[in-house]
Coordinates of C-alpha atoms in Angstrom, one line a residue:
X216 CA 16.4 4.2 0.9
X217 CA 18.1 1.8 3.0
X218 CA 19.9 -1.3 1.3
X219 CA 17.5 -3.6 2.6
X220 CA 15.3 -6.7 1.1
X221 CA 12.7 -8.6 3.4
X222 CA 10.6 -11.6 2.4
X223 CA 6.9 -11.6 1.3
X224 CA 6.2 -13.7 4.4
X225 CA 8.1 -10.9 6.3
X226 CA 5.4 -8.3 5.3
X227 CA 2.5 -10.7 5.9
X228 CA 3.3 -10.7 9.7
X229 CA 4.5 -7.3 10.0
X230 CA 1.2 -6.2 8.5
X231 CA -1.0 -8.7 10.9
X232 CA 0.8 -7.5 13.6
X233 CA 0.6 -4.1 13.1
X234 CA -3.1 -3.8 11.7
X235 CA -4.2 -6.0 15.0
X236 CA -1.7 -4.4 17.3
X237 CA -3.8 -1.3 18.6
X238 CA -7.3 -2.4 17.5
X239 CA -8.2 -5.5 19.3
X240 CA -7.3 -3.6 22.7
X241 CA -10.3 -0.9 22.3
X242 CA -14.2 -1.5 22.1
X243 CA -13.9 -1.4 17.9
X244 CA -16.9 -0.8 16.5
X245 CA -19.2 -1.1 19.5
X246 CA -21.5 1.8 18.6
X247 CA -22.9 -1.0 16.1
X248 CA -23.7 -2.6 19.3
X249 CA -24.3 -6.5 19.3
X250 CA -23.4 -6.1 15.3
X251 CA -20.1 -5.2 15.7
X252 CA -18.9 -7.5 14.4
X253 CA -20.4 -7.3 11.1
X254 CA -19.3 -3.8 11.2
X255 CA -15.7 -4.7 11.4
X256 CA -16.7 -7.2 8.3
X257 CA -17.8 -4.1 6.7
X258 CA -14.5 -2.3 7.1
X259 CA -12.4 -5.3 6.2
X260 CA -14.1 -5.0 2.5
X261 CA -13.2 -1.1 2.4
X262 CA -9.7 -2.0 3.9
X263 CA -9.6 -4.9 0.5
X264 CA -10.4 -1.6 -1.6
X265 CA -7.9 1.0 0.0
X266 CA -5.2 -1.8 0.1
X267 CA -5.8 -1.9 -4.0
X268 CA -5.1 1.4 -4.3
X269 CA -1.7 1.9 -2.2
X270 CA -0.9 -1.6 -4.2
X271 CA -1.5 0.5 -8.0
X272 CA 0.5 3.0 -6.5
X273 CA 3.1 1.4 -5.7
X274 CA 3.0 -0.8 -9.3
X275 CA 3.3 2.5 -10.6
X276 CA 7.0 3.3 -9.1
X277 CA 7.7 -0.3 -7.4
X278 CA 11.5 1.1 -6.4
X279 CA 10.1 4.5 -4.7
X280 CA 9.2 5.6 -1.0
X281 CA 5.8 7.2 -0.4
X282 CA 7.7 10.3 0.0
X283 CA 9.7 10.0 -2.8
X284 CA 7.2 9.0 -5.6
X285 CA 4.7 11.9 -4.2
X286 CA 7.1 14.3 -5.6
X287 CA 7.4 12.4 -8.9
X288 CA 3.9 12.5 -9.7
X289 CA 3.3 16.6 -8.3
X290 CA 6.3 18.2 -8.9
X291 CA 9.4 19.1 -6.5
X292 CA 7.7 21.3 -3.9
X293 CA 4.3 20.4 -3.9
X294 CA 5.7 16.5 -3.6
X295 CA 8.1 17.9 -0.6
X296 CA 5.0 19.4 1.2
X297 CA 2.6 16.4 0.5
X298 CA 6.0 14.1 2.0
X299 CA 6.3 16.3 5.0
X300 CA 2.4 16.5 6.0
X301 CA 2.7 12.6 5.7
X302 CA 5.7 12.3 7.8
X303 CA 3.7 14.9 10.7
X304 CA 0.5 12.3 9.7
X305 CA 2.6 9.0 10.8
X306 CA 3.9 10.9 13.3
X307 CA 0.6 11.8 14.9
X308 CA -0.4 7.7 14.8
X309 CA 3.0 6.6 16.3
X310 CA 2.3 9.5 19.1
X311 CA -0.7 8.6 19.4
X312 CA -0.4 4.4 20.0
X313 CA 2.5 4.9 22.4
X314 CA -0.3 7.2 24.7
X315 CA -2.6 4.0 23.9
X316 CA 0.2 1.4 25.4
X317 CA 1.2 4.1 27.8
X318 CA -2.3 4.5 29.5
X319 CA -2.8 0.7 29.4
X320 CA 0.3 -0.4 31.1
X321 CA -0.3 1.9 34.1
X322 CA -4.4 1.2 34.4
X323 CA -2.8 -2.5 34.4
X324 CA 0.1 -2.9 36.1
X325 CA 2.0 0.1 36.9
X326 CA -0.6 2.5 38.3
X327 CA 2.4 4.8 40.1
X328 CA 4.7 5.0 37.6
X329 CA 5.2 8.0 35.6
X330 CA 3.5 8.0 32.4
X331 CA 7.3 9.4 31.2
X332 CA 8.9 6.5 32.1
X333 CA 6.7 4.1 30.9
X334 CA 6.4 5.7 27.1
X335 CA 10.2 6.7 26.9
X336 CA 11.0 2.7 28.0
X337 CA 9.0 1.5 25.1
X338 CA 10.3 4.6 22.9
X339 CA 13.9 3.5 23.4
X340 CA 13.3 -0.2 22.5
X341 CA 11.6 0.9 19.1
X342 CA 14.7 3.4 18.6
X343 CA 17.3 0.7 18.7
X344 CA 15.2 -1.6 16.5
X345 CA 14.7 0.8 13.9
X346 CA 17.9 1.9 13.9
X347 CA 18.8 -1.6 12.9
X348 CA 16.8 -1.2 9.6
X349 CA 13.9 -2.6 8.2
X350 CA 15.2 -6.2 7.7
X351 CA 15.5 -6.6 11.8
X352 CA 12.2 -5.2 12.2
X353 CA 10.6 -8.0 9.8
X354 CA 12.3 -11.1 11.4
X355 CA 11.1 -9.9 14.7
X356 CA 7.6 -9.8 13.4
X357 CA 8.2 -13.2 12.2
X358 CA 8.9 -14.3 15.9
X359 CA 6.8 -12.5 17.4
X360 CA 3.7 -13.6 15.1
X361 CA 4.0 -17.0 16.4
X362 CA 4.3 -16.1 19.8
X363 CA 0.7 -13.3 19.3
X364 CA -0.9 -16.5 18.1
X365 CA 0.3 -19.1 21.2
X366 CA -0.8 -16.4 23.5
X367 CA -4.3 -15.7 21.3
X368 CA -5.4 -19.8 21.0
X369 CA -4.6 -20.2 24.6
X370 CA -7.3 -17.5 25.7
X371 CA -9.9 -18.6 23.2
X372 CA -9.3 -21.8 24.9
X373 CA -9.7 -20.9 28.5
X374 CA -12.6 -18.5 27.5
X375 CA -14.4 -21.5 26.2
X376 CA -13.5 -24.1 29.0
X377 CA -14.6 -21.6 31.8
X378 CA -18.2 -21.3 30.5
X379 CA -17.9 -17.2 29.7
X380 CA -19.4 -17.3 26.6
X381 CA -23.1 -16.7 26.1
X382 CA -24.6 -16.1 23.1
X383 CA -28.2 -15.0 24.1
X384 CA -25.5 -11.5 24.1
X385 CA -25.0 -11.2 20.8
X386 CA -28.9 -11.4 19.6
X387 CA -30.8 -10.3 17.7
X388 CA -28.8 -9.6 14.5
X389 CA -29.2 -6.6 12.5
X390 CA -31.4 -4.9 15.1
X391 CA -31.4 -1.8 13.7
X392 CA -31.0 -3.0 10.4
X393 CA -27.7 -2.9 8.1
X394 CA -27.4 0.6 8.1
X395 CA -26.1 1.3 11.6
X396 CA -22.8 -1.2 11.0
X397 CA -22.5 0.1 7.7
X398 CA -22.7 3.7 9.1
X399 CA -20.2 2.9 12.0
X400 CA -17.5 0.5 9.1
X401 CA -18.1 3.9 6.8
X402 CA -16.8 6.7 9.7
X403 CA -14.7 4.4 11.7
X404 CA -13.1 0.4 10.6
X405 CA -12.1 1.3 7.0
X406 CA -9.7 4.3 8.6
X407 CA -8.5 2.1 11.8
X408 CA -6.9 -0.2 11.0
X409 CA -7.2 -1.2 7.8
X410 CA -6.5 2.2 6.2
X411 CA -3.9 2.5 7.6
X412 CA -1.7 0.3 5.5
X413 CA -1.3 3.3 3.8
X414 CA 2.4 3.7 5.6
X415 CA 3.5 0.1 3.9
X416 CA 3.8 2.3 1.1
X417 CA 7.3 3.3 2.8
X418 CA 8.4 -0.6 3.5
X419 CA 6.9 -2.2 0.0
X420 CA 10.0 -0.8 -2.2
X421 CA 11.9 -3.3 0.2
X422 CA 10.0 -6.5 -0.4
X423 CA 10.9 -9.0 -2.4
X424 CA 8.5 -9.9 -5.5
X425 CA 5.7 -8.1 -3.3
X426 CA 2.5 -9.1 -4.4
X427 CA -1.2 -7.6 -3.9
X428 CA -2.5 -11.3 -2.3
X429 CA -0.1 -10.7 0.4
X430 CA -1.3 -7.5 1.9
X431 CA -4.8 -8.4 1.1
X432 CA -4.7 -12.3 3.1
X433 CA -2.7 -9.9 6.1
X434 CA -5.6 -7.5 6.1
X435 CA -8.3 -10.5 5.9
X436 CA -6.7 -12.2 8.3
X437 CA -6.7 -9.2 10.7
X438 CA -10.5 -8.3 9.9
X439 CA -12.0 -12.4 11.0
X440 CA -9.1 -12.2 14.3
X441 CA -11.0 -8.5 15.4
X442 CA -14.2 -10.1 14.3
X443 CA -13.9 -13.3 16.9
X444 CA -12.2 -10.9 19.5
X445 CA -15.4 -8.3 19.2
X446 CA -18.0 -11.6 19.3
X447 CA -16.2 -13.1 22.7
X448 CA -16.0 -10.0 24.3
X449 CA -19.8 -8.9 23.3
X450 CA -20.8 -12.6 24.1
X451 CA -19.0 -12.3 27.5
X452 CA -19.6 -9.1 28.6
X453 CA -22.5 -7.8 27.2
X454 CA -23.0 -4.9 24.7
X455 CA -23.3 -2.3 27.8
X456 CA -20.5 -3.5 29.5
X457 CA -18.2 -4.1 26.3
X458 CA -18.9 -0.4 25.4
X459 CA -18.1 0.8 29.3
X460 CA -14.8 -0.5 29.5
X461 CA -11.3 0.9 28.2
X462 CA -9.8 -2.1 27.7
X463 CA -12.8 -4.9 27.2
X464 CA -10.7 -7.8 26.3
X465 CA -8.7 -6.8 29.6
X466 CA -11.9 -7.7 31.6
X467 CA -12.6 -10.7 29.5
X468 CA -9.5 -12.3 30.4
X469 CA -9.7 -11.2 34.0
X470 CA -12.7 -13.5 34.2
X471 CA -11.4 -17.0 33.1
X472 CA -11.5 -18.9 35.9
X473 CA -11.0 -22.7 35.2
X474 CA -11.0 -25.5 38.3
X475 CA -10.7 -23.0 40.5
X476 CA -7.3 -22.2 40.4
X477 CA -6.2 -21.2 36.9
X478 CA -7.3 -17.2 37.0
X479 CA -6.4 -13.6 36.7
X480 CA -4.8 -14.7 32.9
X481 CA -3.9 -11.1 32.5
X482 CA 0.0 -12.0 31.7
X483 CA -1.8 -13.2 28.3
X484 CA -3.9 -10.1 27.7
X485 CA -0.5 -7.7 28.6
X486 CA 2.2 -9.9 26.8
X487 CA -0.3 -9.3 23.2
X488 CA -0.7 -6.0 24.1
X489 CA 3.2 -5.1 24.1
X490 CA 3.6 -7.6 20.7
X491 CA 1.3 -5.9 18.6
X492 CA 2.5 -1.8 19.9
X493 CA 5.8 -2.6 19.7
X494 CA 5.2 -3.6 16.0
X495 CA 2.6 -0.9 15.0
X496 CA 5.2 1.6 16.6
X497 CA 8.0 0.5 15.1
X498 CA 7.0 0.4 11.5
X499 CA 5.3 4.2 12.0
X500 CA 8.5 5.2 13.7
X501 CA 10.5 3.6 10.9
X502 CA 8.3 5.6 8.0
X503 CA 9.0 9.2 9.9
X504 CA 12.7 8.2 10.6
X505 CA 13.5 7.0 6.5
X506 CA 10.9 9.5 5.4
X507 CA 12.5 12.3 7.3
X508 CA 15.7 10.7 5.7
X509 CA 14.6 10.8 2.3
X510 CA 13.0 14.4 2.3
X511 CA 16.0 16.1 3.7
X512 CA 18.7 14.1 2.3
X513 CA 20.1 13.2 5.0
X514 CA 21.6 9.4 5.8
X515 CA 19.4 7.5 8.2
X516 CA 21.8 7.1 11.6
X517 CA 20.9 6.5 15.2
X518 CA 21.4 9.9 16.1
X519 CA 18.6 10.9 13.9
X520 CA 16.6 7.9 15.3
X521 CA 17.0 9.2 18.7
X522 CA 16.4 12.9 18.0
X523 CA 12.9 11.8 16.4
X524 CA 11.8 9.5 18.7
X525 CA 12.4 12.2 21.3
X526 CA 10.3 14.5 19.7
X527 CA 7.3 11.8 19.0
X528 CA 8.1 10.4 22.8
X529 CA 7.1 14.3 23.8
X530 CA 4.7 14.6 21.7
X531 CA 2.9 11.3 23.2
X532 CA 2.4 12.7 26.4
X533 CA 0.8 16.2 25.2
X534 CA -1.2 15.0 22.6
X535 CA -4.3 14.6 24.9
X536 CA -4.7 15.3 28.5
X537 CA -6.1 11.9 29.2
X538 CA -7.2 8.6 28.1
X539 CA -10.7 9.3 27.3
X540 CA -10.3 12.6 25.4
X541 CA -7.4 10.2 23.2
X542 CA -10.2 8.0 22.4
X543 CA -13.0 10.6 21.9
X544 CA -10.6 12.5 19.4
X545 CA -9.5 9.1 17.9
X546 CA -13.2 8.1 17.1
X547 CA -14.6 11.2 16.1
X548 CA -12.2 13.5 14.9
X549 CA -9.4 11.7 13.9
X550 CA -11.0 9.7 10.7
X551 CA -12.5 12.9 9.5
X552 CA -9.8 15.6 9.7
X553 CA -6.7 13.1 8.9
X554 CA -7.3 9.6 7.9
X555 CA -9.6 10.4 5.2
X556 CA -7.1 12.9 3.5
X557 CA -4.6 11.2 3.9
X558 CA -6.0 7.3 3.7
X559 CA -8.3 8.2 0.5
X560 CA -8.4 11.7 -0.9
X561 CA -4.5 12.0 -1.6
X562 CA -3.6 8.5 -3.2
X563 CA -6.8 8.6 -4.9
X564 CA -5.5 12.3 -6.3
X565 CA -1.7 11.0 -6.5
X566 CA -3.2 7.8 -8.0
X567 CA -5.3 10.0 -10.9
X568 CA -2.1 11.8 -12.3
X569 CA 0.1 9.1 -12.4
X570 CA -2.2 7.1 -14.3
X571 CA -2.3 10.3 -17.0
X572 CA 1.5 11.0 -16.5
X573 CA 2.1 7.4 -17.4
X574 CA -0.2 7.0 -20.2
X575 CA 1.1 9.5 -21.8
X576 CA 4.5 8.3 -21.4
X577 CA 3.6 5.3 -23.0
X578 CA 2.0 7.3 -26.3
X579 CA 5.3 9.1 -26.3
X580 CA 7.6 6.4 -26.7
X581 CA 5.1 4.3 -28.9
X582 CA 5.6 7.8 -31.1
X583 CA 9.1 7.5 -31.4
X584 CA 9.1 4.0 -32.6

């Protein structure tokens, strides 16, 4: 661990950011259809529940990493092993969001740019900050919180004062009943992005008097901004064409048009988009870089900061052929193969002997009294 101490506001909008920095780019939950939405509401509850547990976990050994309190609880090498699958685990997210950014900057903007150039230009930018520590990394999120939320108000703004919004769209309510967003919050929202707070476990030894409300206000705070994003792009778009698109929110801003001459907003849409991935990125990248550091005892440098993020950087590009097969594999295999083992099964498992282990601490030392 790095001698480092960030404020409790400092988590709140490094958590905000990174929970809403992939998510409100993609069609989240839109297999609920028109009830979206409510499925997102859904996951927000199971993201309260999941955030509860990290939070024990970390009550239980408050000055520990993730990787450093796994081996604690299960012993020096099954510990190591359960550290190392979670450092390949972040690194498979952090891999996986710069492909996300990298795909959306060149459908956007740079359409004959290398896909190379584009990830390894947002790879290097993470690498310096990280290699700064984790104190840098929070006042930036501090920053660039209130810049997310200019950027956000103006578009709601402009949606509303160009007429887009129509709410015939988003009717009727519970078509299909409550099952189908339950179904979809149950396979899909809990895991991304609320589960995912599971890597603050490698940040919270850092924070000063960390407290549960904190993560939980980030996470609710996250869970109404995807809600109102998912309702205006729904209400705007449709439920067909919402579902169709790669980037819907891309194509909601696109069609703000306001007196005829205030149009084609998508400066707003792309400035977000690089905000929240820089964030998301940086605090996965800083995880595999101190976890990696922590596991192998070896001090956190920028050497090892660049030799990772080359690896993840090559790893982005090969981790799916193209943008659709990302998404396919992030919907449908993803949340069953990895973020359920790793979001649920294993802190539930690490949570269960650590709550013996330290029971039975405490009846030995009331003993020796």
């Amino acid at each position: 661990m790095e001698k480092a101490k960030i404020s409790g506001m400092q988590l709140f909008t490094l958590m905000m950011l990174f929970e809403f920095g992939t998510a409100f780019l993609l069609p989240v939950a839109i297999e609920a259809k028109q009830d979206a939405w409510l499925s997102i509401m859904f996951g927000m509850i199971g993201g309260f529940l999941l955030f509860l547990l990290y939070y024990q976990l970390y009550r239980y050994y408050p000055d520990l990493l993730l990787v450093e309190f796994t081996q604690k609880i299960m012993g020096k090498w099954i510990g190591r092993l359960l550290s190392f699958l979670y450092i390949f685990y972040f690194a498979n997210l952090a891999a996986r969001v710069i492909r996300d950014f990298g795909d959306m900057l060149l459908t956007f903007a740079y359409p004959d740019t290398p896909l190379f150039i584009v990830n390894a230009l947002l790879m290097f930018v993470v690498i310096y900050t990280v290699s700064k520590g984790v104190e840098v990394l929070a006042r930036s999120s501090q920053i660039l919180f209130i810049l997310m939320y200019l950027f956000a108000i103006s578009g709601f703004i402009l949606i509303v004062c160009s007429g887009l919004i129509n709410f015939a769209n988003l009717k009727p309510v519970l078509e299909e009943g409550i099952w189908l967003p339950l179904k979809v919050a149950l396979t899909q929202d809990i895991y991304f992005p609320f589960g995912e707070t599971v890597v603050f476990l490698m940040i919270l030894p850092y924070v000063k008097n960390a407290s549960k409300g904190i993560g939980l206000s980030a996470i609710g705070l996250t869970g109404i901004n995807l809600m109102i994003t998912m309702l205006i792009n729904v209400s705007v778009l449709g439920v067909s064409l919402t579902a169709r698109s790669q980037f819907p929110l891309l194509s909601t801003v696109q069609s703000i048009q306001v007196a005829d001459f205030l149009e084609r907003l998508d400066v707003f849409f792309m400035l977000t988009a690089v905000i929240g991935g820089f964030i998301r990125i940086s605090v996965f990248f800083y995880a595999i870089v101190i976890g990696t550091a922590s596991l192998f005892q070896i001090k956190p440098s920028l050497k090892l900061s660049y030799l990772l993020g080359f690896v993840i950087l090559m790893y982005s590009l090969s981790v799916a052929n193209n943008y659709e097969e990302l998404i396919k594999e992030g919907i449908k295999i993803l949340p069953f193969y990895l973020d359920i083992p790793f979001q649920v099964i294993i802190p539930l498992l690490l949570l269960t002997v650590a709550f013996f282990k330290n029971k039975n601490t405490v009846k030995k030392a009331r003993s020796t009294i």
